[in-house]
Structure formats: C-alpha cells, structure tokens
Amino acid sequence: MEKRNLYLTNIPVEEALERFQNALSPHLKIENEDIEVIHSLDRVTAEAVFARVNSPLYDCAAMDGAAVVSAHTLGAGEASPLTLKQGGDFMAVDTGDPIRPPFDAVIMAEDIQEKNGGKIVIRSSAAPWQHVRPVGEDVVQGEMILPGGHKIRPIDVGVLLSGGITRILARRRPEVAVIPTGSEMTEPGEELKEGGVIESNSRMLEALVRQCGGVPSRFAPVPDEYGLIKERLKDAAERFDMVLVTAGTSAGRGDYTVHALRELGEVAVHGVAMKPGKPVILAVVNGKPVVGIPGYPVSAYLAYENFAAPILKFFSGVSGLPEAGAPVTGMPVVRAVLTRRLVSSLKYREYVRVKVGKIGERLVASPLARGAGAAMSLVRADGFCVIDQDSEGVEAGTEVNVALCRGLDGLENTVVSVGSHDLILDVIADMMPNVYHGTRLSSTHVGSMGGLLALKNGEAHIAPTHLLDEETGVYNVPAVKKLFAGRRMALIKGVGRAQGIMVKKGNPLGIAGIEDLSRSRYVNRQRGAGTRVLLDYRLKAVGIDPSGIVGYEREAATHMAVAAAVKDGGADAGMGILSAARAMDLDFIPIGSEEYDFAVPTEFLELAHIRAFIGMLKHPDFRRKLEELGGYTVECCGEVVFLP
C-alpha cells in the first residue's frame, strides 16, 4: 500500500497542544491506586495523608544518661555537687526510653560521675523537660503529613512510617507504549548493513517516560507495512494509557502512521510550526492520546517535551494541564547574550541548542548544530534558545531567553571556550570535573579567528587558537596582539601538534603533499580555522590556486569531522591533526608542526576555574593521555605568556 501525506498543517505550538487537549478532554481522567509506603518513592499522593499515631508515642529520653526529678536537683553546682541514688532519685535511661512521672528531665551521661553502690554525682541542676522529647514532638496524631499532589521524597517515606502510615493512595503511573517503526531500523548490537539505521529514539523516549512518572513498554521495531502498523497501534491503544509511535510521521511514501491513525480514531493535528519537529501527529484512538513522533533525534526529543510530556505529567499527577497559550516547556528560563547571529524562518518556532556560560556578570549562549538529526547537540547543550514564529532571527549580542536543560549552579564554575577544535578539549572536559571538583569546560568550535572575535566581544573566557602569521611565521602572538591592541592579554601555552593530510589506509591516490591535492576530492575546514590558514599559506607558497582543488569550498567544523568524511569515502583527503587520523585509522602525510594555544584576557587568570584549566594542562594524567593519542608535544604546556 502506498499513501503519501502531501499536506501537513503549520499550527503554532500552543494551539496544537490546545487542540490535542480538547480532543482528549472527554477521556482525560486520573486514576489512583493503593500502594505500600516503602515502595512509594517518586510517586504522587492522590490525597492528603494524616498521621495515625504520635511520634514519639510517649515522652522519651533524647540522650543517654539519667532521668531525674528536676526539682530535686536544684542547688547542684561545681562547688556543691549532689549525690543521687538509683531508683528513688534517678533512673538510668538510653535514648528513646520512656520518661514516666515523677521523672521530668534527663542529665546527659557525659555530665554524670558514677560512684559505687548505684549512686551518681551531678554538678549542675536540670531544667524541667531537659533532654526529653515530649509525646508528638515530631508528628501529632491527626495532623497532615503530606498534601495531595505531593511527589514523595526519601525523607517523606521515613516520616510517613513514623506517623503510623504503611499504605497510601497514590496516582496510578500511566502505562505508555513506545512503538518504533521503519524497515531500516536495526536493534542496537545487531549487525548494521548498508541502509540500516540503529534504532535509538525509542530508548530515549523510554527514559523520558520514566522521568515523567510513567511506565514505558517498548515494542520491537515495526517495518513499513501499513497493515502491521495499524494492527500494532490498535492493540497498543486498547492496552495502554498513552501511545508514542516514532518515525513514519512525515510525507514520505512509506509514512503510513497518520493514515492508520485516521482509520483508527481522530487526528487532531498533523504538522506543527516548530523546527525541528514539524511533522508531529497528535491523535486520539480508543480515548487514548497517541503522539506520532518524527524520526530525527532532536525532533523526537522536542516533540515529546512539547506534546507528550504535558499529558503524561497530568496522568501521573506531577502537574496539571498547561493553560491555553501558555509556554509548554517546563525548563527554567534565563536571559543570556547570543554569541552568533541566528537566521530563522517566519513559518516556525525554532529551538536552537546552545552552550551557556557565565562571563563576568552575564550569561552567554553559543549556538550548536541546528540539524534535526544532530543528536550530539542535545548531549552537549545546556539549553534551548527559542526563536518565536514570525521572527526572522536574532542578531549576535542580543539578549535572548534560554530554556535550561542543566542546572544554573554549574554554570558559575564553567570555563567557556570558543575557538579552534582539538581532541585535547574533550580530554580536559572529561578529566576536569573529577580532578577539580565543581569545575567544567564548555567548548564551542568555530575556528581560531571566530574564537578570538568571541573573546573580544566578551563571549568566552578562552579562545583556542593556532593562527599562523604569514609575514613572520609566528603562531598566535601576532594575531592576538593585533586584534586586542590596548588590552592586556596572555597566552596559556597548549600543545605542539602535527598537522598533515589525512587519507585512507594505503593512500590509494599516492598523495605525497600539498601539490597533490588538486587531483583529489578534498574536504576543508571553515573560514577562520587555523588549519585552513595553514593550508592557504602552503598553497600560496607552491603557487597552487585553491579554486583548482575539488571540494575546497566544502567545510567541516572539526578535525574529527574531516577525518570521518575521508574514512567514509566522501572525500579523498583533508587537512587535520595526527591524533584525529589515528582515531579514525587513517594514513597521515605530515605537513608541519604548529602551536595550539589558548588566548585569555589577563583578568581571567585569577578565576578559580581558569586556574583549574591551567592545572589540567600540567596534570600528569593529562600528559599520559596525550602520549596515547600521539602527535603532540608538551614542553611548554600550561605555561602563561603575558603579551606586551
């Protein structure tokens, strides 16, 4: 069967959610269940919970020592010690023992001198009810312990049990079917053949469902067969509280999901004005919410957060339904200065992943990759810059709203690095939080010149750079001095590294040097990248016109991206560093060595997290890791050079 979804709507996000809720409103209900308190962590109370017993149950000793009649101890002091007899004057007690009349106070064991014959000596008087926990001091029978709609924490479990509660009425956790579709889908760990795609979205959705208080059941991938998809959706809508079906939501020939849902129930929305994530399907089948989630990872994440999460949180009792027109994301929102211009379409609300850091007294947001399939941008992101529909974009330097997906506290001790890419940044980012607890490195890769400009604009702490000055043949110093004239700057010395041409194993084209690039398919670095500056310098030296190199205009953002293009066969050659070639098992033709350093304003050198970064460059574990990677020299690594 071949059906094609030629028309998708373009409904604003809030309106789409409102339509979905309206379609669901006759069926929306919250169910409760009786559960044991010992298994109630993270569950939501369905009603207020009241204590059945007092805690403590009786007046009891708060300390180990002696229970006494306080009135009988008056006058005791250092100069006038008082001797008490066991039984009549005092009673030995341990913490928690009942205190019964006539006793009304406890003297700590540390303040007692024991004597033979069951006697003790005290040298200070006891106040009434001293070191005694009165009945109901913690919990009073009949008082409310927890309100309804409360998410139970570990401490709540203990207090409930202390109040005599062993079972409570809680919101029933909604059961959610997660159905991946697509004939190309391959289970993780299985052999991946050409044209196959590792199915990972459903596992991400499983984890997101658990985070919202739901119980996910993940199905095996369903091939692109209309009958099978329809049958699986029908079965899931009968047995589960919610259905999430991934992929097959767009306008392709094998995208059957929307047709099956229209036959089984009501499709409230197909197509939302959001990017990524436009081809979302919001439907109701058998009174159950069904969300058709696009196949690209970022689209899948945003579709879930905007449309599935609000309904699921309502079912599980975590929150009520969003009001009409209200922002749907539950993430905390901060104001941050955008480091790079973002152009957007008037048709969509766009969610741009950003790295966030604190420079001085302001937060800065650096955009990451924007593609719907750029799953790593979700891993690296600290938040989302949301560009509203009907906006053509945002200029660099503009203060924008950022919805955070990480805690704000961690941003205080984050080193914001913007500039050239190198594998050592990943090594430092991995090691630094463990060596210097509470610190973090956040790096964005825009090339050496892009990083220096970000540093000049106050959008970074450091700028990794390896810019060669063509006139002097000196790395970094001339460029930094020229760009930051009149400002006190320093270079944190990094590594010497081998630059060269990366080619497939065996060097099938027999490339020997720069002169041979004109007979290869090349993949370049972006303008402003130090590697590209070095290439242009070498091409000029041998009199080669860059326009004669096929692929010179094809740009990659990192050394690893260049290496991946060569490894995959999309290019024959690309300039990069030896460690990237080794990581991708490529051959390497050396071109020269260079200095990879970190430009920094001198005032930042006193910051604790910058000192931690410098400490990492000198750390023996870091040096050992560089030896494993290969292609680096570390003679001056971590030294600070102040520029005149």
XYZ file of C-alpha atoms in Angstrom:
644
model
C 0.000 0.000 0.000
C 1.414 3.415 -0.934
C -0.047 6.571 0.532
C 1.574 9.967 0.570
C 0.932 12.763 3.060
C 1.163 15.691 0.698
C -0.178 18.296 3.107
C 0.938 18.979 6.643
C -0.551 21.798 8.659
C 1.573 24.520 10.241
C -0.214 25.147 13.547
C 1.513 27.162 16.311
C 2.802 25.008 19.176
C 0.411 26.235 21.882
C -2.596 25.986 19.557
C -1.606 22.436 18.605
C -1.419 21.402 22.259
C -4.779 23.070 22.945
C -6.397 21.151 20.066
C -4.893 17.930 21.387
C -6.212 18.582 24.892
C -9.673 19.484 23.560
C -9.821 16.224 21.611
C -8.761 14.335 24.735
C -10.937 16.231 27.240
C -13.860 13.743 27.258
C -11.392 10.963 28.090
C -8.906 12.644 30.432
C -9.047 11.179 33.909
C -6.636 10.444 36.697
C -6.705 7.023 38.339
C -5.432 6.201 41.800
C -4.085 3.071 43.437
C -3.285 1.878 46.943
C 0.455 1.279 47.402
C 2.897 0.448 50.191
C 4.775 3.404 51.636
C 8.070 1.526 51.381
C 7.579 1.447 47.587
C 6.270 4.999 47.221
C 9.432 6.950 46.286
C 8.726 9.462 43.472
C 5.034 8.598 43.467
C 2.444 11.389 43.755
C -0.069 11.408 46.601
C -3.698 11.288 45.475
C -4.969 12.912 48.664
C -3.700 14.443 51.871
C -2.125 11.961 54.287
C -2.789 12.345 58.053
C -0.835 10.809 60.920
C -2.382 7.832 62.684
C -0.089 7.873 65.705
C 2.078 10.314 67.599
C 5.798 10.386 67.069
C 7.249 9.840 69.549
C 4.485 7.728 71.043
C 5.366 8.845 74.603
C 7.676 11.209 76.455
C 11.117 9.752 75.925
C 14.787 10.367 76.579
C 16.594 12.396 73.957
C 20.003 11.371 75.355
C 21.702 8.509 77.141
C 22.025 9.327 80.862
C 19.885 9.579 83.977
C 16.206 10.507 84.292
C 15.710 12.773 87.292
C 13.126 14.914 89.044
C 14.277 18.388 88.061
C 13.058 19.986 91.315
C 15.289 17.613 93.300
C 18.434 18.798 91.508
C 18.165 22.468 92.452
C 21.343 23.794 94.041
C 23.709 21.338 92.373
C 26.910 23.024 91.136
C 30.677 22.668 90.852
C 31.130 23.880 94.419
C 28.148 21.917 95.703
C 27.927 18.519 93.921
C 24.775 16.497 94.532
C 24.707 12.717 95.053
C 21.655 10.819 93.751
C 20.575 7.262 94.493
C 19.367 4.717 91.916
C 15.605 4.124 91.975
C 14.433 6.936 94.184
C 16.438 9.892 92.910
C 17.225 8.802 89.346
C 16.748 6.069 86.745
C 19.359 5.106 84.136
C 17.981 5.593 80.598
C 19.107 5.234 76.986
C 17.975 7.395 74.093
C 14.328 6.618 73.311
C 13.454 5.098 76.687
C 10.112 6.254 78.188
C 10.228 9.030 80.801
C 7.436 8.498 83.302
C 6.442 10.504 86.399
C 7.850 11.536 88.695
C 10.848 11.963 86.383
C 10.727 15.030 84.104
C 14.322 15.619 82.903
C 17.412 13.790 81.675
C 21.025 14.541 82.565
C 23.490 13.502 79.864
C 25.867 10.642 80.630
C 28.818 12.970 79.952
C 27.733 15.192 82.881
C 27.493 12.357 85.394
C 30.128 10.942 87.745
C 29.302 7.366 88.733
C 30.036 6.060 92.231
C 29.824 2.638 93.778
C 26.573 1.424 95.249
C 24.311 2.669 92.425
C 24.981 6.315 93.105
C 25.841 9.203 90.775
C 27.193 12.691 91.344
C 25.938 15.714 89.366
C 27.442 19.204 89.344
C 24.628 21.210 87.724
C 20.877 21.307 88.163
C 18.436 20.054 85.486
C 15.723 22.218 83.966
C 12.221 20.733 83.600
C 11.940 18.619 80.392
C 15.650 18.974 79.693
C 16.721 16.369 77.053
C 13.228 14.919 76.937
C 11.278 14.501 73.691
C 7.604 15.099 74.512
C 4.910 12.904 73.024
C 4.046 14.084 69.473
C 7.083 16.363 69.254
C 7.687 15.284 65.620
C 4.279 14.070 64.425
C 0.935 14.570 66.154
C -1.833 12.095 65.540
C -4.362 13.625 63.136
C -2.065 16.283 61.649
C -1.395 16.355 57.900
C 1.925 14.790 56.967
C 1.735 15.333 53.193
C -0.729 17.224 50.990
C -2.361 15.754 47.913
C -0.367 16.077 44.684
C 2.967 15.765 46.510
C 5.858 13.864 44.898
C 7.267 11.628 47.595
C 10.910 12.056 48.594
C 13.111 9.711 50.670
C 12.582 11.804 53.826
C 8.810 11.622 53.292
C 8.928 7.822 53.379
C 10.510 7.925 56.845
C 8.037 10.455 58.246
C 5.030 8.569 56.872
C 6.174 5.392 58.601
C 6.836 7.328 61.824
C 3.267 8.592 61.661
C 1.928 5.048 61.506
C 1.202 5.092 57.772
C 2.099 1.912 55.880
C -0.085 2.370 52.772
C -1.187 5.458 50.850
C -3.402 6.323 47.903
C -1.198 7.472 45.003
C -1.710 8.488 41.392
C -1.512 5.420 39.204
C 1.521 5.531 36.976
C 0.367 5.706 33.341
C 1.473 2.844 31.138
C 2.938 4.036 27.844
C 3.525 2.047 24.666
C 6.620 3.095 22.704
C 6.474 1.799 19.128
C 9.405 2.395 16.749
C 8.656 1.979 13.042
C 10.755 1.692 9.889
C 12.033 -1.189 7.765
C 15.547 0.243 8.022
C 15.607 0.101 11.823
C 18.260 -2.166 13.341
C 18.354 -3.070 17.021
C 21.454 -1.871 18.918
C 24.135 -4.570 18.906
C 22.869 -6.251 15.734
C 24.899 -6.207 12.518
C 24.360 -2.885 10.727
C 24.036 -3.305 6.974
C 24.131 -0.580 4.335
C 20.921 1.429 4.513
C 20.290 0.353 8.089
C 19.801 2.758 10.985
C 20.409 1.961 14.657
C 17.076 2.361 16.464
C 17.764 4.571 19.481
C 14.878 7.044 19.707
C 12.566 4.595 21.439
C 15.122 4.013 24.196
C 15.430 7.768 24.729
C 11.636 8.001 24.902
C 11.539 5.142 27.429
C 13.827 7.122 29.726
C 11.815 10.334 29.238
C 8.589 8.500 30.103
C 10.129 7.208 33.348
C 11.248 10.754 34.181
C 7.633 11.900 33.919
C 6.382 9.154 36.222
C 5.167 6.771 33.528
C 5.808 3.062 32.941
C 7.097 2.519 29.391
C 6.736 -0.663 27.341
C 8.935 -0.595 24.276
C 7.875 -2.652 21.250
C 10.191 -4.208 18.660
C 10.550 -2.068 15.515
C 7.618 -2.418 13.095
C 8.527 -2.498 9.372
C 6.937 -0.036 6.942
C 3.867 -2.155 6.240
C 0.525 -0.422 6.611
C -1.349 -3.428 7.985
C 1.266 -4.190 10.635
C 1.484 -0.571 11.771
C -2.295 -0.262 12.025
C -2.591 -3.530 13.931
C 0.147 -2.557 16.396
C -1.393 0.884 17.023
C -4.868 -0.608 17.550
C -3.537 -3.152 20.048
C -1.486 -0.563 21.938
C -4.387 1.904 22.201
C -6.511 -0.835 23.768
C -3.929 -1.918 26.354
C -2.047 1.261 27.299
C -2.832 4.728 28.638
C -0.742 6.519 26.001
C 0.976 5.548 22.754
C 4.170 7.044 21.334
C 4.925 5.936 17.770
C 8.214 7.023 16.240
C 9.075 7.819 12.598
C 6.706 7.467 9.655
C 5.028 10.798 10.501
C 6.092 12.901 7.520
C 5.143 12.924 3.824
C 7.231 10.029 2.518
C 5.882 7.097 0.526
C 6.415 4.759 3.475
C 4.995 7.119 6.105
C 1.799 5.290 6.996
C 1.259 6.360 10.592
C -1.170 9.227 10.001
C -3.353 7.124 7.651
C -3.585 4.318 10.193
C -4.475 6.765 12.966
C -7.203 8.396 10.867
C -8.805 4.999 10.336
C -8.498 4.041 13.991
C -9.523 7.329 15.606
C -9.240 11.119 15.336
C -6.158 13.036 14.165
C -6.333 16.424 15.867
C -3.087 17.800 14.409
C -0.625 16.736 11.717
C 2.134 19.295 11.350
C 3.210 21.926 13.881
C 5.020 25.227 13.345
C 8.155 24.145 15.175
C 11.666 23.400 13.972
C 12.924 20.756 14.377
C 9.832 18.591 14.759
C 7.292 19.887 12.233
C 5.691 16.534 11.228
C 4.214 15.757 14.664
C 0.932 13.829 14.787
C -1.459 14.349 17.713
C -4.312 11.843 17.712
C -6.870 10.103 19.905
C -7.551 6.376 19.481
C -9.897 4.477 21.798
C -9.920 7.535 24.043
C -6.131 7.327 24.440
C -3.601 10.007 23.445
C -1.343 8.952 20.574
C 1.668 11.076 19.633
C 3.342 10.450 16.287
C 6.957 11.454 16.870
C 9.332 12.338 13.996
C 12.332 10.094 13.409
C 15.204 12.563 13.733
C 16.559 12.535 17.318
C 16.260 16.263 18.051
C 12.785 16.365 16.506
C 11.799 13.358 18.608
C 13.027 14.988 21.821
C 11.237 18.286 21.167
C 8.020 16.585 20.063
C 7.990 14.590 23.290
C 8.745 17.583 25.533
C 6.110 19.794 23.894
C 3.240 17.371 23.429
C 3.674 14.030 25.208
C 5.232 15.240 28.464
C 2.418 17.658 29.461
C -0.244 14.937 29.056
C 1.879 12.320 30.794
C 2.622 14.613 33.743
C -1.116 15.210 34.096
C -1.845 11.467 34.148
C 0.871 10.784 36.715
C -0.222 13.725 38.875
C 3.070 15.601 38.574
C 1.327 18.712 37.223
C -1.933 19.935 35.778
C -2.552 20.534 32.108
C -0.973 23.713 30.688
C -3.376 26.600 30.260
C -4.259 27.631 26.718
C -1.494 29.713 25.171
C 0.987 29.051 27.983
C 4.572 28.038 27.157
C 4.754 24.269 27.202
C 8.351 23.696 28.252
C 8.850 23.107 31.943
C 12.513 24.113 31.822
C 13.757 27.107 33.840
C 14.309 30.150 31.619
C 17.242 32.578 31.915
C 18.388 35.596 29.909
C 21.669 35.209 28.007
C 23.579 37.120 25.327
C 23.702 35.328 21.987
C 27.239 34.943 20.611
C 26.341 34.351 16.975
C 23.655 35.608 14.622
C 20.779 33.195 14.094
C 18.629 33.379 10.977
C 15.228 31.716 11.224
C 12.084 31.200 9.160
C 8.907 33.162 9.756
C 6.970 29.906 9.459
C 8.234 28.129 12.565
C 9.156 28.439 16.192
C 12.742 27.217 16.232
C 14.553 25.526 19.096
C 18.287 26.174 18.782
C 20.574 24.173 21.063
C 23.101 26.358 22.886
C 26.044 26.119 25.268
C 25.709 28.526 28.194
C 28.404 30.023 30.407
C 28.911 32.977 32.708
C 31.390 35.656 31.620
C 31.696 38.327 34.280
C 28.174 39.162 35.407
C 26.296 37.989 32.318
C 25.328 34.672 30.791
C 26.325 33.982 27.187
C 24.755 31.446 24.823
C 26.730 29.879 21.948
C 24.638 28.096 19.289
C 25.358 24.463 18.442
C 24.496 22.431 15.339
C 20.906 23.048 14.245
C 20.064 19.925 12.228
C 17.161 17.730 13.329
C 19.477 14.712 13.228
C 22.282 16.305 15.269
C 21.724 14.171 18.360
C 25.097 15.125 19.872
C 23.914 18.729 20.039
C 21.344 17.551 22.613
C 24.092 15.889 24.653
C 26.305 18.983 24.525
C 23.550 21.553 25.008
C 22.987 23.467 28.227
C 19.657 24.757 26.943
C 17.495 25.929 24.057
C 17.268 29.398 22.568
C 13.665 29.619 21.380
C 13.126 31.815 18.315
C 9.440 32.544 18.075
C 7.356 32.081 14.976
C 7.079 35.264 12.861
C 10.701 36.164 13.697
C 13.399 36.215 11.027
C 16.102 35.553 13.588
C 18.250 37.136 16.279
C 21.394 39.251 15.909
C 24.629 38.445 17.740
C 24.893 40.365 21.002
C 21.123 40.267 21.584
C 19.828 39.131 24.963
C 17.557 36.114 24.480
C 15.533 33.685 26.566
C 17.233 30.323 27.090
C 15.333 27.333 28.473
C 17.932 25.460 30.538
C 18.240 21.695 30.491
C 21.107 21.778 33.040
C 21.243 23.323 36.497
C 22.175 27.009 36.683
C 24.585 26.389 39.591
C 27.100 24.540 37.409
C 27.457 27.479 35.040
C 29.236 29.572 37.685
C 32.367 27.402 37.516
C 32.353 26.636 33.794
C 35.277 27.623 31.580
C 33.716 28.885 28.338
C 35.992 28.026 25.425
C 35.160 29.251 21.912
C 37.566 28.695 19.042
C 39.600 26.006 17.315
C 38.861 22.349 17.862
C 41.243 19.723 19.176
C 40.756 16.348 20.802
C 42.544 17.605 23.926
C 39.469 19.725 24.706
C 37.431 16.527 25.012
C 40.127 15.018 27.244
C 40.127 18.069 29.525
C 36.310 18.214 29.610
C 36.288 14.577 30.723
C 39.015 14.862 33.380
C 38.476 18.327 34.806
C 35.280 17.734 36.872
C 36.946 14.766 38.587
C 40.302 16.429 39.263
C 38.959 19.892 40.163
C 35.531 19.131 41.611
C 32.755 21.529 40.657
C 34.538 22.876 37.550
C 33.594 22.210 33.940
C 34.840 23.003 30.432
C 32.302 24.021 27.800
C 33.749 24.281 24.287
C 32.225 25.512 21.043
C 34.126 25.014 17.799
C 34.059 27.961 15.388
C 37.709 28.152 14.275
C 40.606 30.211 15.624
C 39.509 33.597 14.296
C 35.886 33.043 15.296
C 37.065 32.236 18.809
C 39.245 35.342 19.088
C 36.343 37.520 17.971
C 34.094 35.862 20.577
C 36.756 36.551 23.206
C 36.973 40.181 22.125
C 33.189 40.519 22.396
C 33.182 39.156 25.953
C 31.558 35.866 24.965
C 34.258 33.460 26.169
C 36.928 33.010 28.839
C 39.489 31.465 26.500
C 39.945 31.072 22.750
C 41.877 28.030 21.480
C 43.923 29.251 18.511
C 46.644 28.161 16.088
C 46.831 31.109 13.697
C 49.992 31.378 11.616
C 51.216 34.877 10.732
C 52.310 34.702 7.095
C 54.790 37.563 7.421
C 56.685 36.378 10.485
C 55.924 32.635 10.528
C 54.986 33.011 14.228
C 51.909 31.340 15.688
C 49.198 33.151 17.653
C 51.134 36.059 19.176
C 50.850 38.465 16.177
C 47.132 37.726 15.666
C 46.244 38.204 19.345
C 48.314 41.409 19.701
C 46.751 42.886 16.579
C 43.168 42.026 17.449
C 43.442 43.030 21.122
C 45.568 46.150 20.781
C 45.446 48.152 24.014
C 44.124 45.262 26.107
C 46.179 43.170 28.490
C 46.280 39.642 27.074
C 48.101 36.381 27.708
C 48.571 33.036 26.015
C 48.165 29.853 28.011
C 50.560 27.601 26.145
C 48.943 24.450 24.908
C 50.485 21.753 22.755
C 52.631 21.431 19.722
C 50.838 19.239 17.248
C 51.488 17.599 13.925
C 49.368 18.872 11.017
C 49.099 16.947 7.795
C 46.947 15.417 5.103
C 44.636 12.588 6.174
C 43.952 9.892 3.555
C 42.502 6.393 3.521
C 44.649 3.497 4.665
C 47.174 2.613 1.989
C 46.973 6.103 0.456
C 45.252 4.826 -2.731
C 45.866 8.068 -4.692
C 49.513 8.222 -3.728
C 49.230 11.716 -2.259
C 52.649 12.922 -1.126
C 51.991 16.538 -0.212
C 50.098 19.786 -0.805
C 50.965 19.675 -4.526
C 48.825 16.539 -4.996
C 45.572 17.907 -3.543
C 44.440 19.141 -6.962
C 43.913 15.513 -8.045
C 41.817 14.588 -5.020
C 38.356 15.250 -3.682
C 39.127 17.497 -0.726
C 37.236 18.400 2.452
C 38.254 21.727 4.006
C 37.907 23.439 7.362
C 35.742 26.538 7.824
C 36.988 30.050 7.091
C 38.980 31.445 10.008
C 40.142 27.994 11.133
C 43.883 27.796 11.740
C 44.123 24.615 9.674
C 42.641 26.421 6.704
C 45.005 29.370 7.209
C 47.921 26.924 7.182
C 46.610 25.263 4.016
C 46.221 28.593 2.235
C 49.721 29.602 3.320
C 51.206 26.381 1.922
C 49.165 26.572 -1.306
C 50.400 30.111 -1.879
C 53.990 29.026 -1.239
C 53.844 26.413 -4.021
C 51.740 28.563 -6.368
C 48.525 26.496 -6.367
C 45.175 28.227 -6.973
C 42.653 26.908 -4.376
C 39.860 27.061 -6.964
C 41.544 24.168 -8.752
C 41.004 21.829 -5.773
C 37.721 19.924 -5.951
C 35.959 20.307 -2.588
C 37.958 23.321 -1.372
C 34.643 25.048 -0.572
C 33.294 22.035 1.329
C 33.663 22.873 5.028
C 33.780 20.758 8.188
C 33.722 22.185 11.709
C 36.263 19.888 13.408
C 39.294 17.701 12.695
C 37.221 14.633 13.530
C 34.519 15.672 11.048
C 37.205 15.940 8.327
C 38.593 12.527 9.300
C 35.096 11.000 9.246
C 34.474 12.324 5.711
C 37.724 10.750 4.491
C 37.055 7.486 6.333
C 33.557 7.226 4.849
C 34.809 7.830 1.305
C 33.036 11.158 0.824
C 36.443 12.770 0.341
C 39.905 11.538 -0.622
C 41.880 13.929 1.548
C 41.606 16.570 4.243
C 43.966 18.563 6.436
C 43.964 17.719 10.127
C 45.966 16.661 13.147
C 47.678 13.333 13.662
C 45.504 12.350 16.652
C 42.340 12.671 14.522
C 43.895 10.497 11.799
C 44.823 7.856 14.358
C 41.361 7.957 15.929
C 39.835 7.183 12.513
C 42.585 4.727 11.468
C 43.713 6.870 8.509
C 47.104 7.375 6.946
C 48.791 10.707 7.626
C 51.171 12.736 5.465
C 52.943 15.276 7.705
C 52.930 18.893 6.538
C 54.397 20.587 9.596
C 54.069 21.262 13.296
C 52.130 24.123 14.876
C 51.405 25.724 18.229
C 47.918 25.252 19.661
C 47.434 27.769 22.486
C 44.681 29.499 24.469
C 44.243 33.275 24.309
C 42.943 34.764 27.561
C 42.435 38.264 28.986
C 44.798 38.611 31.929
C 41.973 39.491 34.344
C 40.511 35.989 33.880
C 43.710 34.317 35.090
C 42.633 34.855 38.706
C 39.363 32.950 38.279
C 39.364 29.634 40.124
C 38.055 27.678 37.129
C 40.695 29.188 34.803
C 43.367 28.186 37.321
C 41.847 24.708 37.291
C 42.056 24.643 33.483
C 45.759 25.586 33.626
C 46.266 22.923 36.282
C 44.737 20.323 33.961
C 47.236 21.188 31.210
C 50.040 20.389 33.672
C 48.412 17.303 35.203
C 50.348 14.038 34.728
C 47.198 12.088 33.801
C 46.507 14.589 31.029
C 50.081 14.266 29.757
C 49.764 10.465 29.723
C 46.571 10.686 27.704
C 48.304 12.876 25.110
C 51.004 10.240 24.745
C 48.304 7.675 23.983
C 46.702 9.920 21.366
C 50.038 10.707 19.710
C 51.108 13.655 17.609
C 51.537 16.144 20.485
C 54.466 17.809 22.235
C 54.031 19.294 25.716
C 57.264 21.110 26.582
C 55.522 24.411 27.434
C 52.021 23.090 28.137
C 50.316 25.120 30.880
C 52.822 27.986 30.911
C 51.355 31.507 30.836
C 52.969 34.002 28.453
C 51.989 37.649 29.009
C 51.836 39.616 25.752
C 53.404 43.094 25.656
